[in-house]
Amino acid sequence: MSDDRQDRRLAELRAWLQAIRPNRDWTFSVASADASFRRYFRAQTPQQRLIVMDAPPDKEPVQDFVRIAGWLADWGVAAPRVHAVDAEAGFVLLDDLGDTVLLDRVGEADAVPLLEQAIDALVHLQAQAAGSRQLEALPAYDAAFLADEVALCPQWFLQAHFGQVPDAAEHAMLSEQFGRIVSSVVAQPQGLVHRDYHSRNLMVGSGRLRGMLDFQDAMHGPICYDIVSLLRDCYVVWPDHVQRAGLERWATGLVDAGIWTAVPGELQRWFDFTGMQRHLKVLGIFCRLHHRDGKSGYLQDLPRVMRHLLSVMQRYPELAALHGYLAPFEAALQSPASS
């Protein structure tokens, strides 16, 4: 979006807020921007603080966000409440949950307790969604969708970023290996999938989880997806023992909620393969953000994503061909030329 259009939209957003909440003392500051076309501003007076979402309707329609925010409120899930909406303009007025995300607390004494709260909140979300009519209304996160996501890796990571065009034999290998991964992912139980449940989308403060963000792309699909997003976060390396304890806490929570029973060996495989699917996709998405959208900040996270991916992949002999093909790129990601 051009600077002129952004400035015009900001002026329109200010006018909209003034119309619905008349107060000449409103001040605006940038709260955050994400990997999409959405922007968030903090609007405040001496008495109150709110967040205003700017989502260009031709790029980021707000209807799904508002609809799912209503479900979360009904389910008692910690998330920002919607106070006002202009769907035609693409403006939404929300609770302000503060300035601190879970990522900001990594390395601090309260990081793991906050992570545990995030796990419990995920259990609550998935338990509330289980069997609901709302779950049935979500789009399917199925094999075809998962395969299309994995295809972002060769398109944007291999070809656009590294200029590596797989030959016929390599293409066949990638297709077969990606198929193995997707088949294992879809074999697991299904449930609500937030799809962006990670440390940058979990607001915290005063030692507690304040709420989850960025839930508008939720789907109905592999139930391990969100716990993978959290414990094998693309922005954090949680210690192995924290990951193991977190996975057990989540699985036990779902069992206690009466919605799922999993054999431990199956659970670990579902968790690992779902993580590999996600990390292959993210390699492509982060490169697409750089090459197509001019958002280069995510390139610094590629080495971490690749380490997550290869460290798990090497545990599965049936994926040796894919591991061998991708492993050389780990060193290439350390080169300044790749950033």
Tab-separated table of C-alpha atoms in Angstrom:
chain	number	residue	atom	x	y	z
A	1	MET	CA	0.000	0.000	0.000
A	2	SER	CA	1.393	3.442	-0.923
A	3	ASP	CA	2.310	5.956	1.768
A	4	ASP	CA	-0.361	8.346	0.465
A	5	ARG	CA	-3.055	5.698	0.768
A	6	GLN	CA	-1.854	4.741	4.231
A	7	ASP	CA	-2.006	8.368	5.352
A	8	ARG	CA	-5.481	8.710	3.845
A	9	ARG	CA	-6.702	5.584	5.624
A	10	LEU	CA	-5.246	6.787	8.917
A	11	ALA	CA	-7.145	10.053	8.565
A	12	GLU	CA	-10.339	8.117	7.800
A	13	LEU	CA	-9.741	5.858	10.787
A	14	ARG	CA	-9.297	8.863	13.075
A	15	ALA	CA	-12.531	10.364	11.776
A	16	TRP	CA	-14.388	7.067	12.295
A	17	LEU	CA	-13.238	6.768	15.904
A	18	GLN	CA	-14.144	10.388	16.586
A	19	ALA	CA	-17.618	9.754	15.186
A	20	ILE	CA	-18.331	6.671	17.313
A	21	ARG	CA	-16.423	7.767	20.438
A	22	PRO	CA	-16.494	11.572	20.417
A	23	ASN	CA	-13.505	12.830	22.366
A	24	ARG	CA	-11.120	15.535	21.185
A	25	ASP	CA	-8.358	14.132	23.385
A	26	TRP	CA	-7.742	10.946	21.334
A	27	THR	CA	-4.070	10.428	20.495
A	28	PHE	CA	-2.809	7.776	18.075
A	29	SER	CA	0.375	5.727	18.039
A	30	VAL	CA	1.448	2.660	16.125
A	31	ALA	CA	0.737	-0.481	18.158
A	32	SER	CA	1.970	-3.095	15.690
A	33	ALA	CA	1.963	-4.319	12.127
A	34	ASP	CA	1.966	-7.946	11.063
A	35	ALA	CA	2.905	-10.005	8.035
A	36	SER	CA	-0.370	-9.146	6.310
A	37	PHE	CA	-1.775	-5.800	5.177
A	38	ARG	CA	-3.318	-5.117	8.591
A	39	ARG	CA	-2.096	-2.333	10.843
A	40	TYR	CA	-2.908	-1.681	14.493
A	41	PHE	CA	-2.991	1.690	16.241
A	42	ARG	CA	-3.328	2.515	19.904
A	43	ALA	CA	-5.940	5.191	20.491
A	44	GLN	CA	-5.929	6.680	23.959
A	45	THR	CA	-7.182	9.450	26.159
A	46	PRO	CA	-6.239	10.137	29.783
A	47	GLN	CA	-9.095	7.805	30.747
A	48	GLN	CA	-8.876	4.865	28.324
A	49	ARG	CA	-6.838	2.925	25.770
A	50	LEU	CA	-8.182	0.985	22.816
A	51	ILE	CA	-6.761	-0.655	19.709
A	52	VAL	CA	-7.997	0.250	16.251
A	53	MET	CA	-7.402	-2.248	13.451
A	54	ASP	CA	-6.917	-0.919	9.928
A	55	ALA	CA	-7.592	-3.749	7.479
A	56	PRO	CA	-7.989	-2.650	3.842
A	57	PRO	CA	-11.187	-4.453	2.786
A	58	ASP	CA	-9.824	-5.409	-0.643
A	59	LYS	CA	-6.847	-7.111	1.048
A	60	GLU	CA	-7.916	-8.196	4.554
A	61	PRO	CA	-11.713	-8.369	5.042
A	62	VAL	CA	-12.575	-8.140	8.731
A	63	GLN	CA	-15.693	-10.326	8.785
A	64	ASP	CA	-13.879	-13.522	9.808
A	65	PHE	CA	-12.002	-11.725	12.567
A	66	VAL	CA	-15.209	-10.278	14.003
A	67	ARG	CA	-17.112	-13.553	13.708
A	68	ILE	CA	-14.441	-15.622	15.449
A	69	ALA	CA	-13.863	-12.947	18.097
A	70	GLY	CA	-17.544	-13.347	18.965
A	71	TRP	CA	-17.124	-17.116	19.345
A	72	LEU	CA	-14.115	-16.659	21.610
A	73	ALA	CA	-16.055	-14.247	23.798
A	74	ASP	CA	-18.928	-16.751	24.050
A	75	TRP	CA	-16.491	-19.530	24.979
A	76	GLY	CA	-14.737	-17.478	27.661
A	77	VAL	CA	-11.448	-17.516	25.756
A	78	ALA	CA	-8.971	-14.741	26.543
A	79	ALA	CA	-8.930	-12.516	23.450
A	80	PRO	CA	-9.635	-8.870	22.618
A	81	ARG	CA	-13.336	-7.980	22.546
A	82	VAL	CA	-14.765	-6.154	19.555
A	83	HIS	CA	-16.414	-2.844	20.500
A	84	ALA	CA	-17.275	-1.457	17.060
A	85	VAL	CA	-16.912	-2.441	13.410
A	86	ASP	CA	-17.092	-0.759	10.035
A	87	ALA	CA	-16.642	-3.753	7.752
A	88	GLU	CA	-17.016	-1.708	4.572
A	89	ALA	CA	-14.159	0.586	5.572
A	90	GLY	CA	-12.128	-2.172	7.256
A	91	PHE	CA	-11.973	-0.636	10.724
A	92	VAL	CA	-12.396	-2.517	14.032
A	93	LEU	CA	-12.247	-1.134	17.573
A	94	LEU	CA	-10.798	-3.604	20.096
A	95	ASP	CA	-9.631	-4.054	23.667
A	96	ASP	CA	-6.045	-3.019	24.291
A	97	LEU	CA	-4.246	-5.975	25.877
A	98	GLY	CA	-0.989	-4.111	26.429
A	99	ASP	CA	2.448	-3.920	24.857
A	100	THR	CA	4.077	-7.197	25.897
A	101	VAL	CA	3.984	-10.485	24.024
A	102	LEU	CA	5.233	-13.859	25.237
A	103	LEU	CA	8.313	-13.501	23.042
A	104	ASP	CA	9.363	-10.480	25.124
A	105	ARG	CA	9.464	-12.656	28.259
A	106	VAL	CA	11.636	-15.449	26.849
A	107	GLY	CA	14.698	-15.788	29.055
A	108	GLU	CA	12.924	-14.248	32.057
A	109	ALA	CA	11.861	-16.136	35.177
A	110	ASP	CA	8.184	-16.075	34.240
A	111	ALA	CA	8.644	-17.333	30.656
A	112	VAL	CA	7.822	-21.003	31.300
A	113	PRO	CA	4.886	-20.268	33.643
A	114	LEU	CA	3.471	-17.973	30.956
A	115	LEU	CA	4.033	-20.694	28.357
A	116	GLU	CA	2.100	-23.108	30.574
A	117	GLN	CA	-0.754	-20.621	30.779
A	118	ALA	CA	-0.734	-20.409	26.990
A	119	ILE	CA	-0.945	-24.205	26.777
A	120	ASP	CA	-3.884	-24.264	29.178
A	121	ALA	CA	-5.615	-21.523	27.175
A	122	LEU	CA	-5.155	-23.581	24.013
A	123	VAL	CA	-6.683	-26.623	25.702
A	124	HIS	CA	-9.637	-24.476	26.776
A	125	LEU	CA	-10.077	-23.122	23.251
A	126	GLN	CA	-9.975	-26.544	21.595
A	127	ALA	CA	-12.218	-28.112	24.236
A	128	GLN	CA	-14.815	-25.355	23.860
A	129	ALA	CA	-14.754	-25.689	20.071
A	130	ALA	CA	-15.052	-29.493	20.050
A	131	GLY	CA	-18.413	-30.576	18.696
A	132	SER	CA	-19.690	-27.024	18.286
A	133	ARG	CA	-21.632	-25.779	15.288
A	134	GLN	CA	-18.987	-23.095	14.888
A	135	LEU	CA	-16.334	-25.745	14.290
A	136	GLU	CA	-18.385	-27.172	11.456
A	137	ALA	CA	-18.544	-23.703	9.870
A	138	LEU	CA	-14.767	-23.378	9.582
A	139	PRO	CA	-12.974	-24.194	6.305
A	140	ALA	CA	-11.221	-27.563	6.149
A	141	TYR	CA	-7.487	-27.646	6.788
A	142	ASP	CA	-7.233	-30.799	4.694
A	143	ALA	CA	-4.595	-32.668	2.699
A	144	ALA	CA	-4.974	-30.469	-0.372
A	145	PHE	CA	-4.595	-27.271	1.664
A	146	LEU	CA	-1.607	-28.642	3.597
A	147	ALA	CA	0.067	-29.750	0.351
A	148	ASP	CA	-0.416	-26.319	-1.199
A	149	GLU	CA	1.282	-24.792	1.844
A	150	VAL	CA	4.271	-27.132	1.620
A	151	ALA	CA	4.615	-26.236	-2.071
A	152	LEU	CA	5.555	-22.716	-0.965
A	153	CYS	CA	8.955	-24.096	0.069
A	154	PRO	CA	10.228	-25.058	-3.402
A	155	GLN	CA	8.519	-22.051	-4.987
A	156	TRP	CA	9.812	-19.314	-2.709
A	157	PHE	CA	12.646	-20.780	-0.592
A	158	LEU	CA	14.385	-22.919	-3.195
A	159	GLN	CA	13.622	-21.079	-6.412
A	160	ALA	CA	12.978	-17.431	-5.546
A	161	HIS	CA	15.494	-17.171	-2.709
A	162	PHE	CA	18.274	-19.521	-3.774
A	163	GLY	CA	17.663	-19.875	-7.513
A	164	GLN	CA	17.515	-23.654	-7.103
A	165	VAL	CA	15.116	-25.189	-9.617
A	166	PRO	CA	14.616	-28.917	-8.869
A	167	ASP	CA	15.179	-31.198	-11.849
A	168	ALA	CA	12.732	-33.975	-12.722
A	169	ALA	CA	14.229	-36.499	-10.292
A	170	GLU	CA	14.421	-33.959	-7.482
A	171	HIS	CA	10.869	-32.837	-8.160
A	172	ALA	CA	9.654	-36.434	-7.922
A	173	MET	CA	11.547	-36.915	-4.660
A	174	LEU	CA	10.129	-33.722	-3.168
A	175	SER	CA	6.626	-34.700	-4.190
A	176	GLU	CA	6.943	-38.151	-2.604
A	177	GLN	CA	8.518	-36.885	0.608
A	178	PHE	CA	6.080	-34.010	1.000
A	179	GLY	CA	3.271	-36.512	0.491
A	180	ARG	CA	4.583	-38.663	3.345
A	181	ILE	CA	4.587	-35.667	5.657
A	182	VAL	CA	1.098	-34.500	4.718
A	183	SER	CA	-0.315	-38.033	5.055
A	184	SER	CA	0.984	-38.266	8.614
A	185	VAL	CA	-0.431	-34.853	9.482
A	186	VAL	CA	-3.956	-35.627	8.276
A	187	ALA	CA	-3.956	-39.004	10.080
A	188	GLN	CA	-4.378	-37.311	13.478
A	189	PRO	CA	-7.642	-36.259	15.151
A	190	GLN	CA	-9.239	-33.036	13.953
A	191	GLY	CA	-10.246	-29.917	15.835
A	192	LEU	CA	-10.124	-26.137	15.811
A	193	VAL	CA	-6.816	-24.802	14.496
A	194	HIS	CA	-5.959	-21.191	15.360
A	195	ARG	CA	-3.057	-21.389	12.826
A	196	ASP	CA	-0.945	-18.601	14.359
A	197	TYR	CA	-0.702	-19.617	17.995
A	198	HIS	CA	2.831	-18.527	18.880
A	199	SER	CA	4.848	-16.168	21.034
A	200	ARG	CA	4.232	-13.051	18.931
A	201	ASN	CA	0.457	-13.465	19.101
A	202	LEU	CA	0.079	-14.083	22.839
A	203	MET	CA	-0.260	-10.956	24.952
A	204	VAL	CA	1.000	-11.149	28.536
A	205	GLY	CA	1.266	-8.813	31.497
A	206	SER	CA	1.545	-8.843	35.288
A	207	GLY	CA	2.543	-12.504	35.223
A	208	ARG	CA	-0.480	-13.746	33.303
A	209	LEU	CA	-1.686	-14.449	29.796
A	210	ARG	CA	-3.884	-11.546	28.748
A	211	GLY	CA	-5.153	-12.913	25.446
A	212	MET	CA	-4.529	-14.405	22.010
A	213	LEU	CA	-4.429	-12.453	18.752
A	214	ASP	CA	-4.524	-13.126	15.006
A	215	PHE	CA	-7.197	-15.827	15.107
A	216	GLN	CA	-9.098	-14.782	11.984
A	217	ASP	CA	-7.631	-17.542	9.791
A	218	ALA	CA	-8.822	-20.399	12.019
A	219	MET	CA	-9.691	-23.674	10.289
A	220	HIS	CA	-10.867	-27.209	11.102
A	221	GLY	CA	-7.915	-29.536	10.886
A	222	PRO	CA	-5.019	-31.387	12.587
A	223	ILE	CA	-5.362	-30.854	16.307
A	224	CYS	CA	-1.584	-30.822	16.975
A	225	TYR	CA	-0.980	-27.828	14.732
A	226	ASP	CA	-1.292	-25.100	17.358
A	227	ILE	CA	0.717	-26.846	20.061
A	228	VAL	CA	3.472	-27.274	17.468
A	229	SER	CA	3.269	-23.564	16.614
A	230	LEU	CA	3.731	-22.754	20.289
A	231	LEU	CA	6.398	-25.256	21.362
A	232	ARG	CA	8.402	-25.265	18.102
A	233	ASP	CA	7.915	-21.568	17.589
A	234	CYS	CA	9.619	-20.023	14.573
A	235	TYR	CA	10.821	-17.165	16.808
A	236	VAL	CA	11.913	-19.116	19.910
A	237	VAL	CA	13.933	-22.226	20.730
A	238	TRP	CA	12.360	-23.684	23.857
A	239	PRO	CA	14.599	-26.279	25.584
A	240	ASP	CA	13.771	-29.900	24.780
A	241	HIS	CA	12.581	-30.621	28.307
A	242	VAL	CA	10.207	-27.642	28.127
A	243	GLN	CA	8.836	-28.924	24.825
A	244	ARG	CA	8.311	-32.434	26.215
A	245	ALA	CA	6.604	-31.166	29.351
A	246	GLY	CA	4.480	-28.771	27.321
A	247	LEU	CA	3.305	-31.458	24.921
A	248	GLU	CA	2.396	-33.739	27.833
A	249	ARG	CA	0.550	-30.898	29.590
A	250	TRP	CA	-1.483	-30.169	26.446
A	251	ALA	CA	-2.304	-33.821	25.719
A	252	THR	CA	-3.290	-34.463	29.337
A	253	GLY	CA	-5.494	-31.380	29.266
A	254	LEU	CA	-7.381	-32.641	26.217
A	255	VAL	CA	-7.777	-36.081	27.774
A	256	ASP	CA	-9.066	-34.528	31.010
A	257	ALA	CA	-11.511	-32.462	28.945
A	258	GLY	CA	-12.843	-35.703	27.495
A	259	ILE	CA	-12.254	-34.858	23.862
A	260	TRP	CA	-9.218	-36.919	22.935
A	261	THR	CA	-7.119	-39.937	23.783
A	262	ALA	CA	-3.833	-40.535	21.986
A	263	VAL	CA	-1.248	-43.287	22.153
A	264	PRO	CA	2.070	-41.621	23.184
A	265	GLY	CA	3.989	-42.950	20.181
A	266	GLU	CA	1.324	-41.695	17.807
A	267	LEU	CA	1.246	-38.313	19.510
A	268	GLN	CA	4.984	-37.756	19.100
A	269	ARG	CA	4.840	-38.680	15.413
A	270	TRP	CA	1.845	-36.415	14.787
A	271	PHE	CA	3.595	-33.607	16.642
A	272	ASP	CA	6.846	-34.056	14.710
A	273	PHE	CA	5.290	-34.372	11.262
A	274	THR	CA	2.950	-31.453	11.839
A	275	GLY	CA	5.977	-29.400	12.836
A	276	MET	CA	7.823	-30.370	9.662
A	277	GLN	CA	4.837	-29.400	7.520
A	278	ARG	CA	4.629	-26.044	9.278
A	279	HIS	CA	8.338	-25.300	9.021
A	280	LEU	CA	8.498	-26.197	5.317
A	281	LYS	CA	5.607	-23.815	4.748
A	282	VAL	CA	7.213	-21.074	6.836
A	283	LEU	CA	10.488	-21.260	4.889
A	284	GLY	CA	8.437	-20.392	1.823
A	285	ILE	CA	6.303	-17.743	3.513
A	286	PHE	CA	9.232	-15.861	5.029
A	287	CYS	CA	10.980	-15.772	1.652
A	288	ARG	CA	7.765	-14.682	-0.071
A	289	LEU	CA	7.405	-11.833	2.412
A	290	HIS	CA	10.895	-10.692	1.426
A	291	HIS	CA	10.787	-11.153	-2.347
A	292	ARG	CA	7.154	-10.307	-3.087
A	293	ASP	CA	6.080	-8.000	-0.257
A	294	GLY	CA	9.279	-6.193	0.640
A	295	LYS	CA	9.148	-7.359	4.275
A	296	SER	CA	12.687	-8.571	4.888
A	297	GLY	CA	12.734	-8.770	8.676
A	298	TYR	CA	11.640	-12.403	8.639
A	299	LEU	CA	14.818	-13.530	6.842
A	300	GLN	CA	16.676	-13.418	10.174
A	301	ASP	CA	14.370	-16.189	11.412
A	302	LEU	CA	15.098	-18.606	8.559
A	303	PRO	CA	18.127	-20.288	10.219
A	304	ARG	CA	16.079	-21.060	13.329
A	305	VAL	CA	13.220	-22.489	11.265
A	306	MET	CA	15.663	-24.648	9.307
A	307	ARG	CA	17.270	-25.954	12.507
A	308	HIS	CA	13.839	-26.892	13.854
A	309	LEU	CA	13.053	-28.688	10.610
A	310	LEU	CA	16.291	-30.629	10.110
A	311	SER	CA	16.710	-31.656	13.744
A	312	VAL	CA	13.324	-33.401	13.670
A	313	MET	CA	13.582	-34.729	10.128
A	314	GLN	CA	16.798	-36.607	10.857
A	315	ARG	CA	14.903	-38.790	13.363
A	316	TYR	CA	12.826	-40.359	10.581
A	317	PRO	CA	14.711	-42.612	8.142
A	318	GLU	CA	11.851	-42.483	5.645
A	319	LEU	CA	12.624	-38.779	5.157
A	320	ALA	CA	16.373	-39.235	4.620
A	321	ALA	CA	16.171	-38.127	0.978
A	322	LEU	CA	14.489	-34.842	1.852
A	323	HIS	CA	16.864	-34.246	4.764
A	324	GLY	CA	19.855	-34.806	2.521
A	325	TYR	CA	18.476	-32.424	-0.086
A	326	LEU	CA	17.710	-29.603	2.343
A	327	ALA	CA	20.685	-29.922	4.719
A	328	PRO	CA	23.143	-27.921	2.557
A	329	PHE	CA	20.831	-24.926	2.711
A	330	GLU	CA	21.364	-24.647	6.453
A	331	ALA	CA	24.930	-23.480	5.901
A	332	ALA	CA	23.829	-21.271	3.010
A	333	LEU	CA	21.420	-19.462	5.329
A	334	GLN	CA	24.357	-18.315	7.445
A	335	SER	CA	25.856	-16.501	4.464
A	336	PRO	CA	25.260	-12.733	4.185
A	337	ALA	CA	24.358	-13.301	0.532
A	338	SER	CA	21.219	-15.170	1.578
A	339	SER	CA	19.827	-12.284	3.618
